[in-house]
Short mmCIF file of C-alpha atoms and ligand atoms in Angstrom, two decimals:
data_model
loop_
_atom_site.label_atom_id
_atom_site.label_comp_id
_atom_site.label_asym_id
_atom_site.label_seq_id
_atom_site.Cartn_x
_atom_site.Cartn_y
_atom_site.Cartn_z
CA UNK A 1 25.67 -14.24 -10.63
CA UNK A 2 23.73 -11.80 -12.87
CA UNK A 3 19.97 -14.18 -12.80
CA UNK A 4 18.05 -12.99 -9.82
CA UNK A 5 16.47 -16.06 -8.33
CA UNK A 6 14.22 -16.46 -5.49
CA UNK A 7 15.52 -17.14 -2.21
CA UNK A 8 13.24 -19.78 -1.31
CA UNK A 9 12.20 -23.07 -2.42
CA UNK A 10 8.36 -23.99 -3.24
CA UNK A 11 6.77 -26.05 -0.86
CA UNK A 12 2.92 -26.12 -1.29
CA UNK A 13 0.89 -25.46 -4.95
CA UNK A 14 -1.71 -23.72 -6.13
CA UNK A 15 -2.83 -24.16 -9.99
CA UNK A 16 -2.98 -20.81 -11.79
CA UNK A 17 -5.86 -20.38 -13.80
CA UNK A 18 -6.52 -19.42 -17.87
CA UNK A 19 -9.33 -18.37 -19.36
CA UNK A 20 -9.89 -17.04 -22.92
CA UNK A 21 -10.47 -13.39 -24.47
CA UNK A 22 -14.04 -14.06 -25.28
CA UNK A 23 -14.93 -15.39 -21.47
CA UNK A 24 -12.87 -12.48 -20.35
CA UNK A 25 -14.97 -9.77 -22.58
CA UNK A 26 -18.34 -11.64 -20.55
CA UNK A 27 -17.15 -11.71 -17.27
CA UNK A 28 -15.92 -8.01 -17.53
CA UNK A 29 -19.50 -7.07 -18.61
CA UNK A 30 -21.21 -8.99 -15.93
CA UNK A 31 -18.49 -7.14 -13.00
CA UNK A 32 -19.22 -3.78 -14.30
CA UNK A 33 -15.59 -3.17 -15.88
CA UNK A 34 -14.99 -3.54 -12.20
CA UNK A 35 -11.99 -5.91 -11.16
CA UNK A 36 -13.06 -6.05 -7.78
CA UNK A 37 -16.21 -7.94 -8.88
CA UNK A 38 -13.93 -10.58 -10.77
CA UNK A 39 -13.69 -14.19 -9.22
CA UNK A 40 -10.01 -14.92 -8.14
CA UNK A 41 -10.45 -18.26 -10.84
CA UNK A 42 -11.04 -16.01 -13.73
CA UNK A 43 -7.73 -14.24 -13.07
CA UNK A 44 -4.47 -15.82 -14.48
CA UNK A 45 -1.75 -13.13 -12.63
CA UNK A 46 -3.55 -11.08 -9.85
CA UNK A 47 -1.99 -7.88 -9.20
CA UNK A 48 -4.43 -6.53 -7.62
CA UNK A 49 -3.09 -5.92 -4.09
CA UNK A 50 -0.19 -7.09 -2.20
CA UNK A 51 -2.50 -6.83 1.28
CA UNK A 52 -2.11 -10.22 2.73
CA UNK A 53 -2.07 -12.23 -0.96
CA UNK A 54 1.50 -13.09 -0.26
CA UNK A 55 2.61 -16.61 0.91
CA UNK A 56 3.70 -17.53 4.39
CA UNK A 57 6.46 -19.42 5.42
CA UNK A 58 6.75 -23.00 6.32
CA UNK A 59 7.76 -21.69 10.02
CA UNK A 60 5.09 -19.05 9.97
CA UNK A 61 2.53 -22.25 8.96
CA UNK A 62 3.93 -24.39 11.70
CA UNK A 63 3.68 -21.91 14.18
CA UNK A 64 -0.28 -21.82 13.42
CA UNK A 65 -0.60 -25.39 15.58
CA UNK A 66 1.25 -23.45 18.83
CA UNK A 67 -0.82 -20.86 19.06
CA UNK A 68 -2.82 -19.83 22.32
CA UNK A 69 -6.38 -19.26 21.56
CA UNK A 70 -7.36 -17.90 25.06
CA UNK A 71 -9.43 -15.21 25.37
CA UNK A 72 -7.44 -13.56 27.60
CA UNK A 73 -3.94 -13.31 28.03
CA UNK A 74 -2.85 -14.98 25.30
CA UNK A 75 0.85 -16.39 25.07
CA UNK A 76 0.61 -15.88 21.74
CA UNK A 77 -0.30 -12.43 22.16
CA UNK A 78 3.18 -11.86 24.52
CA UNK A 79 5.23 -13.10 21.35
CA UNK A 80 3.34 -10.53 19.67
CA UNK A 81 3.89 -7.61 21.83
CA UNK A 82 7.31 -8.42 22.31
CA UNK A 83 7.96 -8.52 18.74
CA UNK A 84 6.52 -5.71 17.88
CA UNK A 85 8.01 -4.02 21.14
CA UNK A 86 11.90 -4.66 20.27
CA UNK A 87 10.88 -3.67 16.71
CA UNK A 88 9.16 -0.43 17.04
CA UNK A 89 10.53 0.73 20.46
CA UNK A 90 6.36 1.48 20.71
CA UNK A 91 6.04 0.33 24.36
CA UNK A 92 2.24 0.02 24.08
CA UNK A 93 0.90 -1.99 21.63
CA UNK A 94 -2.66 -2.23 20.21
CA UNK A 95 -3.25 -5.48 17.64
CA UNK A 96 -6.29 -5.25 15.45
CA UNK A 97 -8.01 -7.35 12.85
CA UNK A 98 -6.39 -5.11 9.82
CA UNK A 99 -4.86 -1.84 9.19
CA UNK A 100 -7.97 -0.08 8.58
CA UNK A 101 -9.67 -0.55 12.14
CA UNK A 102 -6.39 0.33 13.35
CA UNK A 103 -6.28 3.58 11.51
CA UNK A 104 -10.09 4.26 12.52
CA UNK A 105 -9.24 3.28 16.85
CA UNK A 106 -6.47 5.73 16.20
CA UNK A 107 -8.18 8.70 14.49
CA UNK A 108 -11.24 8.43 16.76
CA UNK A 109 -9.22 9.51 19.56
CA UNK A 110 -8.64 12.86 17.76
CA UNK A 111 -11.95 13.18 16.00
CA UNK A 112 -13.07 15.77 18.95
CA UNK A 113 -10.10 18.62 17.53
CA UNK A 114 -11.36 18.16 14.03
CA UNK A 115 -8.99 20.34 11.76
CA UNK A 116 -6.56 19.12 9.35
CA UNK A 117 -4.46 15.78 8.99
CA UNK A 118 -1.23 16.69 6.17
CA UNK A 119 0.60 13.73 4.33
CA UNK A 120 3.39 13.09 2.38
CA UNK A 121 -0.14 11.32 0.49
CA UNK A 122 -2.26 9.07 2.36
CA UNK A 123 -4.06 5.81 1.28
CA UNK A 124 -7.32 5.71 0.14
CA UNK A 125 -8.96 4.08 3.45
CA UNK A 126 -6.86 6.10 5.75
CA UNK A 127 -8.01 9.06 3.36
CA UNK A 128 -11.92 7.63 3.48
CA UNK A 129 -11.90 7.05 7.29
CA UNK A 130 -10.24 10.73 7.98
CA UNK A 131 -13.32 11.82 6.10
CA UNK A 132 -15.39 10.10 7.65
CA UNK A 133 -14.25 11.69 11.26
CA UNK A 134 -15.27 14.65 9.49
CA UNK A 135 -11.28 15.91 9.35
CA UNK A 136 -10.01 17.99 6.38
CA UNK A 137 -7.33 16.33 4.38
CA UNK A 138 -4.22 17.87 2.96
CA UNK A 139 -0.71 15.63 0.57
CA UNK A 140 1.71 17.36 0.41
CA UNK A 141 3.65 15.40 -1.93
CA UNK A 142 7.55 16.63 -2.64
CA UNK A 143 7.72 18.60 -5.85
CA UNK A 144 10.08 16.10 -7.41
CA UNK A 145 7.03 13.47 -7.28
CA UNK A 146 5.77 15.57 -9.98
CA UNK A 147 8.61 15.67 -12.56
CA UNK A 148 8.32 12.48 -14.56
CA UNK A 149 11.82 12.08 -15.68
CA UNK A 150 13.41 12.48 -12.39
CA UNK A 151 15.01 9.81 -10.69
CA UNK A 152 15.31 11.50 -7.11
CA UNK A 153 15.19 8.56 -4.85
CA UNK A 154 13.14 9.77 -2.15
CA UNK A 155 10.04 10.84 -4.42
CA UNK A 156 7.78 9.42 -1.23
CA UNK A 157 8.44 12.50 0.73
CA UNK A 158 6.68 15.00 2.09
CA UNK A 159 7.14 18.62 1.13
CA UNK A 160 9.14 20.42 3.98
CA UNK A 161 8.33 24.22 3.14
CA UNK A 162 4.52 23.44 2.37
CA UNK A 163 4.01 20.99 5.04
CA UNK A 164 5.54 24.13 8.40
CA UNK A 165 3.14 26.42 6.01
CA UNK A 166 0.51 24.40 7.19
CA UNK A 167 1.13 23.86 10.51
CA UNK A 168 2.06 27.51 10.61
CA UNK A 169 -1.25 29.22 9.28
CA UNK A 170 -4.04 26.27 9.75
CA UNK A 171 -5.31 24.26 12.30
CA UNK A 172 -3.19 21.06 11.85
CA UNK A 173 -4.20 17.89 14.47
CA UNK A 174 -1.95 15.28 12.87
CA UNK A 175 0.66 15.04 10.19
CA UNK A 176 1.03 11.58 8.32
CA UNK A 177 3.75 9.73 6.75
CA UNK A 178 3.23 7.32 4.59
CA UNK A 179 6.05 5.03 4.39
CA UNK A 180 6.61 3.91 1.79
CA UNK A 181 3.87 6.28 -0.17
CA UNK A 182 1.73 3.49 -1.62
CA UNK A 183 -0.64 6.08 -3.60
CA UNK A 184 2.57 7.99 -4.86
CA UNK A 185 4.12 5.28 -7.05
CA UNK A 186 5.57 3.04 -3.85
CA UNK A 187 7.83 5.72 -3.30
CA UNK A 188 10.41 5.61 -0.42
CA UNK A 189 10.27 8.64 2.67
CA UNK A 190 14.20 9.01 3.24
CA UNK A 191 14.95 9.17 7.07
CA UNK A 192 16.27 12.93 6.56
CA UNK A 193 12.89 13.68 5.67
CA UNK A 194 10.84 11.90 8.58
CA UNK A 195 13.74 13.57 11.02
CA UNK A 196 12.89 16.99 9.45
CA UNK A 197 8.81 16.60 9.68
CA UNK A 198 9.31 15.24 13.27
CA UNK A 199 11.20 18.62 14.16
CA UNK A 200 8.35 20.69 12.34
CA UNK A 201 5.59 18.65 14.23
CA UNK A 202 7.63 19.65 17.33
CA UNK A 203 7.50 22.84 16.88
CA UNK A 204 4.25 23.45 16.45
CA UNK A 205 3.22 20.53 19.36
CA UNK A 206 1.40 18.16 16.30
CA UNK A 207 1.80 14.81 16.69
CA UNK A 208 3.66 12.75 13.95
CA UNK A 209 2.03 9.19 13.17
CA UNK A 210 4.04 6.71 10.68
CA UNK A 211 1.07 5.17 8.56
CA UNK A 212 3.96 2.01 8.49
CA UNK A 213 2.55 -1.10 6.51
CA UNK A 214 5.88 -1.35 4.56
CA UNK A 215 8.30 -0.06 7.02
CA UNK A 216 10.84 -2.50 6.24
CA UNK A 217 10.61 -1.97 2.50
CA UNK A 218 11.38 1.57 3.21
CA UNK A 219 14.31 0.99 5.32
CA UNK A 220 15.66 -1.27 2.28
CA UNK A 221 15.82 1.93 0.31
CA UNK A 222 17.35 3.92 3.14
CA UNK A 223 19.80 1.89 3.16
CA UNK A 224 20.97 1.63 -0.74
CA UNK A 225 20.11 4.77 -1.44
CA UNK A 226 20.44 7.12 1.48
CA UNK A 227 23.97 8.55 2.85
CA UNK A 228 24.90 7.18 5.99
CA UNK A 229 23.21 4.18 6.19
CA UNK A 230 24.89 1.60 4.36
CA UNK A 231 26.41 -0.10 7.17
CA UNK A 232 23.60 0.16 9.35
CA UNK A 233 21.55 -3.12 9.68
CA UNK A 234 17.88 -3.25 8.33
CA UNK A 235 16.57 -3.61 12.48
CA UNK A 236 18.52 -0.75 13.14
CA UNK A 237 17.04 1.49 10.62
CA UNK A 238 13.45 0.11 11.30
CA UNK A 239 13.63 1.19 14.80
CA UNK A 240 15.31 4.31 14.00
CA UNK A 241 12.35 5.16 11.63
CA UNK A 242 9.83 4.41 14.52
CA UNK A 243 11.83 6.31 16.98
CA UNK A 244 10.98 9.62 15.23
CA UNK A 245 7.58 9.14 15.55
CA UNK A 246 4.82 10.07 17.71
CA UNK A 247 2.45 7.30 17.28
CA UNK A 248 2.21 4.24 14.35
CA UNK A 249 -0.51 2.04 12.48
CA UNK A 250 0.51 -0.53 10.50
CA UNK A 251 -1.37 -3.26 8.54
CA UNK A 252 0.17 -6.73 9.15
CA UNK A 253 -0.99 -7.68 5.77
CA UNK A 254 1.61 -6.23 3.68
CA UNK A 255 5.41 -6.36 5.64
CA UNK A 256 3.25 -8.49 7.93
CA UNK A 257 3.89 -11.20 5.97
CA UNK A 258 0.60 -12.20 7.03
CA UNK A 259 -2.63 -12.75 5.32
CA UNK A 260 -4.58 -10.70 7.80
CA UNK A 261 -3.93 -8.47 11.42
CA UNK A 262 -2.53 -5.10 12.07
CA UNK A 263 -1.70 -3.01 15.12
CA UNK A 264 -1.39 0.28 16.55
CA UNK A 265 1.74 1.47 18.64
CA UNK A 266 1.32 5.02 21.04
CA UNK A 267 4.07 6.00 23.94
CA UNK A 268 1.13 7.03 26.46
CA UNK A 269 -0.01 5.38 28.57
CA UNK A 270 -3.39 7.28 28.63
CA UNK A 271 -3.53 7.41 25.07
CA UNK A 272 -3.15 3.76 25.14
CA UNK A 273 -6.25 3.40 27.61
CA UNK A 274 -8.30 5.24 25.59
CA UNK A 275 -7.61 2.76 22.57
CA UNK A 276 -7.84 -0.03 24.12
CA UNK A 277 -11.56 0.91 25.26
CA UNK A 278 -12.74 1.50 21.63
CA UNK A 279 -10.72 -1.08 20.65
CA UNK A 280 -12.65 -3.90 23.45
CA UNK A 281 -16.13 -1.65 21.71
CA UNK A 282 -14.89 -2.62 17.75
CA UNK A 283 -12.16 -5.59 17.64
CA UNK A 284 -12.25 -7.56 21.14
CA UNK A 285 -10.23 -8.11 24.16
CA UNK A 286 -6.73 -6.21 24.16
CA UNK A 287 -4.80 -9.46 24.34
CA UNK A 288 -6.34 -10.59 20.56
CA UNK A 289 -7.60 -7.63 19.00
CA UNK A 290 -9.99 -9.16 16.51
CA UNK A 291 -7.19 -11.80 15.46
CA UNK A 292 -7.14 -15.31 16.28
CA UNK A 293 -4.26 -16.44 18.38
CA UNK A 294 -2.68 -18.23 15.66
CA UNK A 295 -2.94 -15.18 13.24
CA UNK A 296 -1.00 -13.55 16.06
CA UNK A 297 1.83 -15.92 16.09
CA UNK A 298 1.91 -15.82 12.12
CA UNK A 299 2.21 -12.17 12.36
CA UNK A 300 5.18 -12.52 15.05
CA UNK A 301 7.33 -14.90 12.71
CA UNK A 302 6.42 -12.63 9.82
CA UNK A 303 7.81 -9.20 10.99
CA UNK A 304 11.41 -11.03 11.66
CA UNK A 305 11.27 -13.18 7.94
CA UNK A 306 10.85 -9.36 7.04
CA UNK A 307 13.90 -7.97 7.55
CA UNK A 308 15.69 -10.22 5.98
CA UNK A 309 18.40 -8.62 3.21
CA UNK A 310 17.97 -12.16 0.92
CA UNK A 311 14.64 -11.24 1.44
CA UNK A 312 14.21 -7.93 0.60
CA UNK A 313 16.41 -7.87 -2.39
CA UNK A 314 14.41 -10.00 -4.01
CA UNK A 315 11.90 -8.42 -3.22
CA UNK A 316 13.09 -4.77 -4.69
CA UNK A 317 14.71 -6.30 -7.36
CA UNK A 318 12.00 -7.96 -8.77
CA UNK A 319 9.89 -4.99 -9.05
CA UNK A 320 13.11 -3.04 -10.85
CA UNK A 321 12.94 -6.52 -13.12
CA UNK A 322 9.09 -5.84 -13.92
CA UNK A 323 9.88 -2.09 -14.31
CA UNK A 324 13.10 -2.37 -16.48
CA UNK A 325 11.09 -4.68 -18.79
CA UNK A 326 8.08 -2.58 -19.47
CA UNK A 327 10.32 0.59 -19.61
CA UNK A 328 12.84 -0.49 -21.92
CA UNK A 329 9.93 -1.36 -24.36
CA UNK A 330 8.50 2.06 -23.91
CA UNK A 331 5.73 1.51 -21.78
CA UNK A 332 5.30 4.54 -19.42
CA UNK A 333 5.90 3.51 -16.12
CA UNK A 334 6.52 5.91 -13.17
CA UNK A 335 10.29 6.52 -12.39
CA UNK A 336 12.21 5.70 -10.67
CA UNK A 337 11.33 2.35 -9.84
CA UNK A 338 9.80 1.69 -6.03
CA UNK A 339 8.70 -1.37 -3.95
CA UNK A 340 5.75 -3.53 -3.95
CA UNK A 341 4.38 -2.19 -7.16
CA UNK A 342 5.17 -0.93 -10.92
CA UNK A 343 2.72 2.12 -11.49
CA UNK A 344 1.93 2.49 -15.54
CA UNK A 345 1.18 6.07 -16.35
CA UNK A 346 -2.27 5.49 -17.75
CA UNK A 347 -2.68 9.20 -19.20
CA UNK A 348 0.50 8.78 -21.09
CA UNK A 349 -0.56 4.93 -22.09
CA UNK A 350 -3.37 6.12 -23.42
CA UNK A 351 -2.90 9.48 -24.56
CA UNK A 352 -5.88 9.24 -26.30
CA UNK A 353 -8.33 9.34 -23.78
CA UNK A 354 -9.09 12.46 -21.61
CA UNK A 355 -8.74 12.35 -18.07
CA UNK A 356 -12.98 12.30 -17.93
CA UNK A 357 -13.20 9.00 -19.45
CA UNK A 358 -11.08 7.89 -16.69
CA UNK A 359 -7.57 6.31 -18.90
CA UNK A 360 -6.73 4.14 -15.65
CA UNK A 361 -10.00 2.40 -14.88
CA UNK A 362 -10.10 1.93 -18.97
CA UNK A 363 -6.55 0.98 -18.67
CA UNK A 364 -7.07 -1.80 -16.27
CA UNK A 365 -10.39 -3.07 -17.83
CA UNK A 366 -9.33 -3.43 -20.75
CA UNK A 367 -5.69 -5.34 -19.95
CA UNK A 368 -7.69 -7.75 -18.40
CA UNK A 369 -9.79 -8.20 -21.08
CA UNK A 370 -6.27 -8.63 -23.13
CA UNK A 371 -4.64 -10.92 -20.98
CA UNK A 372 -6.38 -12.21 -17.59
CA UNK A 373 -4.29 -9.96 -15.45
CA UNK A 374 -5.57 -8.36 -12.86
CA UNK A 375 -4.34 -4.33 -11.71
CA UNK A 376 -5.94 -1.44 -10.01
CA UNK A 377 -6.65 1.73 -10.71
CA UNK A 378 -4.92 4.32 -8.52
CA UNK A 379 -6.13 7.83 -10.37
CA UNK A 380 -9.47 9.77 -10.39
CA UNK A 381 -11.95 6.68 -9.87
CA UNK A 382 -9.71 5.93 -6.35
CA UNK A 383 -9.60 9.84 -5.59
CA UNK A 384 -11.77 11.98 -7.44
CA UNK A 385 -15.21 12.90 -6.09
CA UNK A 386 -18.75 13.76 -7.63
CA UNK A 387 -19.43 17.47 -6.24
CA UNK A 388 -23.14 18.12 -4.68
CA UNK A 389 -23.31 20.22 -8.08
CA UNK A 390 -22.21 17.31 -10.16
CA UNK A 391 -18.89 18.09 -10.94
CA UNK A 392 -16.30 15.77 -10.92
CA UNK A 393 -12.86 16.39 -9.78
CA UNK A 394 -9.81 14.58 -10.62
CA UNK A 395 -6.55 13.66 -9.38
CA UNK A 396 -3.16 14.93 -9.87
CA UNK A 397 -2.01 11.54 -12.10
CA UNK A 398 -3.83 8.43 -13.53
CA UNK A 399 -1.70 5.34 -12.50
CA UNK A 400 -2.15 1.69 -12.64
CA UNK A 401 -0.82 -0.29 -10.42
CA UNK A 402 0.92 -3.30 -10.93
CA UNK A 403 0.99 -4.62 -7.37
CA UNK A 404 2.99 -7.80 -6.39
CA UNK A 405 2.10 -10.08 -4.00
CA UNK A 406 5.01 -10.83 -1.31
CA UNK A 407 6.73 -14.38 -2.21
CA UNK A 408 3.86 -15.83 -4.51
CA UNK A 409 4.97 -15.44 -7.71
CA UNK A 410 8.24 -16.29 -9.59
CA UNK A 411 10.50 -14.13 -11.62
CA UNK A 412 8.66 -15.97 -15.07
CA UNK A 413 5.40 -14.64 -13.96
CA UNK A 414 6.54 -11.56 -13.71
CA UNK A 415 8.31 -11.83 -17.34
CA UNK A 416 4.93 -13.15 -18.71
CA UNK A 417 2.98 -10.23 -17.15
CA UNK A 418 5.84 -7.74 -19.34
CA UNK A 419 5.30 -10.07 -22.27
CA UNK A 420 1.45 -9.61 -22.27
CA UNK A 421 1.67 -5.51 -21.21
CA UNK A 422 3.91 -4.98 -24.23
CA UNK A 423 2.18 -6.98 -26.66
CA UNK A 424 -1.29 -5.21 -25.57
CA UNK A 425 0.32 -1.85 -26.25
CA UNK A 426 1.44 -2.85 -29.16
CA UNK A 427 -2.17 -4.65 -30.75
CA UNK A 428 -4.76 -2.88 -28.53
CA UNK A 429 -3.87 0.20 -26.80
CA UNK A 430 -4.96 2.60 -29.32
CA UNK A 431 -8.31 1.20 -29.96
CA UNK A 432 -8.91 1.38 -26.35
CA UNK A 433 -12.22 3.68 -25.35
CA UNK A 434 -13.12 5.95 -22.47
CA UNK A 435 -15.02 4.62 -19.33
CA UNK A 436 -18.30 6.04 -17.37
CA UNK A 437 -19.43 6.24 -13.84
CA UNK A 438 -23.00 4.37 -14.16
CA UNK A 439 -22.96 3.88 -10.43
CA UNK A 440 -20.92 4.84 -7.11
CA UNK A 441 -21.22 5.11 -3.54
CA UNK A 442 -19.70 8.11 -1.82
CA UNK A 443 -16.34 6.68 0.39
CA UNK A 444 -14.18 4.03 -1.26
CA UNK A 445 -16.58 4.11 -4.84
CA UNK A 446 -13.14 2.45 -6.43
CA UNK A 447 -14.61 -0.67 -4.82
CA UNK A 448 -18.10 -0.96 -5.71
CA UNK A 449 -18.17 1.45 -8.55
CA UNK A 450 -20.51 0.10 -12.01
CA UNK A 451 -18.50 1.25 -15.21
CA UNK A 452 -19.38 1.18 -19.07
CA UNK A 453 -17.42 1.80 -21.97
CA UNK A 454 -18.20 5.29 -23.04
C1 PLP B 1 -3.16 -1.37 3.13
C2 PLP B 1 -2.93 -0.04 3.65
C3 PLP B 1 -3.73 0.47 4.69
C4 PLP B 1 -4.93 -0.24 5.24
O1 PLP B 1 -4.66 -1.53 5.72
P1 PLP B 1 -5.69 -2.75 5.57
O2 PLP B 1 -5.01 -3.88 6.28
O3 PLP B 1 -5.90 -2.99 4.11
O4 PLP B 1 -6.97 -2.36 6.23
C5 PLP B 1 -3.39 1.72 5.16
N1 PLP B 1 -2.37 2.43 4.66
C6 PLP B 1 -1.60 1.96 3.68
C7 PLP B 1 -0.44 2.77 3.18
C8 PLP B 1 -1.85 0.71 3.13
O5 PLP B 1 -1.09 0.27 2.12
#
């Protein structure tokens, strides 16, 4: 059959809400032209995020009532660890409340070395919390990222030659993947690449941590698009992703399948110690991590609904559907298609507008304004800084991210959100202006940020 349809049934409702264009112009004025400051009920199709906005499953619901809410070993938490265990292959297992406090457990434990952390690109917490620590951050993104019309499939990778540069003539404490590379267009890391950075880490005795929230998106693409992997089961290529790396965070809320948790894995056992005694300082207990039991179990049900191939075709597919749509009508969308999100190339969208009046924050202000949806910026207001002298500097692209939740919405949603994209570039987009900082704090300002229309 050629119609992709979604390989579940609907259970439980929630109404979708409308609002009009004049309401919309208000309510952008009174959040600053920032989405973040939007009510969920003024938002008709929220693309905002896929971290833990997806839906859960009727067994992942049921499995809430089970749960073991002792403080201290947990059964739930033994379902966890052994999920996560047989996995991973990570034989000690950290659980926190998200993927950020597992990032921050992690990096503390290196914070002493200072230096260098090098990524295929990382996210903007695991970027702001590196910071933080006071380490230097290098992406190394592979040059094909940066040629538009290719249609490499592995545009998520890291650059080989750049990245044992690096670790060669600077003082490197860890490297980074990114899998799949949320802040470079959802791209897939191909396993060729991971087994290549592992044996450059090893050579210069750096460790190599898998920043993993979408690991089983990633092997999806491994599999269809990488040699020598078709007949290998999505488990199999999960763990053999894992097994090339050093250490792992991962946030439960996106291939999770859950609406919150996360969890570090680490193969020493001192290591290990040493997290779980900033973890008892910052999250709780090592048995619950700052999750309730329940969320435990969710998160236990949700890493196995993951790997399902019904599953994650859908899943791929109906971002290709989004992208397909929106290309074919000549939106510019970053190629080729990835996983959890459709990335519109806001400085080519609005060619108009120079990159100082900030085309994706503009871009995703004024959409809403258009049609209720709700995107996020991923450019310069994400990753560009105000210098102590004032200057500001920008990033290498201006993207908006169409991010889809996991399992919430239909394939007509999606066709609406196309529907309402196309007609806005048709009526609006060249009337759209420039934006201005009014107001921004220094880590994470994409959050909190106050805009106005130039
Ligand atoms: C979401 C995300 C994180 C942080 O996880 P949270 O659960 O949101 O704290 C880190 N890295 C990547 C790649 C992510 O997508």
């Amino acid at each position: 059959m050629k119609t992709l349809i979604e390989p579940y049934k609907i259970k439980s409702l929630e109404p979708i809400y409308w609002t009009n264009k004049k309401d919309r112009k208000d309510i952008l004025k009174k959040a600053h032209l920032n989405l973040f400051f939007v009510s969920s009920k003024n938002v008709t199709i929220d693309l905002l995020t896929d971290s833990g906005t997806g839906a859960m499953s009727a067994s992942q619901w049921s499995a809430l009532m089970n749960a073991d809410e002792s403080y201290a070993g947990s059964k739930s938490f033994d379902i966890f660890q052994e999920t996560v265990r047989n996995l991973t292959g990570f034989k000690h297992v950290i659980p926190t409340h998200q993927g950020r406090s597992a990032e921050r457990i992690l990096l503390s434990q290196f914070q002493s070395k200072g230096g260098l952390i090098v990524s295929n690109m990382l996210f903007d917490t695991t970027r702001a919390n590196s910071e933080d620590y006071g380490f230097q951050v290098l992406d190394l993104p592979c040059k094909e990222f940066f040629e538009d019309e290719s249609l490499f499939p592995f545009k998520g990778n890291i650059d080989l030659i750049a990245l044992e540069k690096a670790l060669k003539n600077k003082k490197v404490t860890l490297v980074i993947l990114t899998v799949t590379n949320n802040s470079a267009g959802a791209q897939p890391v191909s396993m060729e690449n991971i087994k290549e950075t592992k044996k450059i880490c090893e050579k210069y005795s750096v460790p190599l941590c898998l920043d993993a929230c979408r690991f089983a998106e990633n092997a999806w693409f491994i599999k269809q698009k990488e040699e020598g992997f078709k007949n290998k089961t999505i488990p199999e290529i999960v763990r053999a992703m894992f097994d090339l790396a050093h250490l792992c965070f991962v946030s439960a809320k996106k291939d999770g399948l859950s609406h919150i948790g996360g969890f570090i894995g680490v193969r020493k056992e001192s290591l290990s110690e040493s997290c779980k005694a900033r973890l008892i300082l910052e999250e709780g207990f090592p048995t619950y991590g700052g999750l309730a039991g329940r969320d435990l179990e969710a998160i236990s049900i949700g890493l196995k609904e993951v790997l399902e191939e019904s599953y994650l075709r859908y899943r791929i597919d109906s971002t290709a559907f989004l992208h397909e749509k929106l290309h074919q009508a000549g939106v510019p969308v970053f190629n080729p298609s990835g996983a959890h999100a459709v990335y519109i190339d806001a400085k080519k969208f609005l060619s108009h507008l120079p990159v100082s009046s900030y085309p994706g924050q503009a871009l995703v202000s004024s959409l809403y304004e258009y049609s209720g949806i709700r995107t996020c910026e991923i450019g310069s207001v994400m990753f560009g800084k105000t210098l102590e002298n004032g200057k500001e500097t920008y990033h290498s692209k201006e993207l908006v991210r169409l991010c889809i939740p996991r399992r919430l919405y239909t394939q007509s949603h999606l066709q609406y959100v196309a529907e309402s994209i196309i007609s806005f570039k048709e009526k609006e987009s060249s009337k759209v202006r420039g934006i201005k900082i009014i107001k921004s704090p220094p880590f994470l300002r994409h959050f909190t940020a106050h805009f106005a229309w130039v």
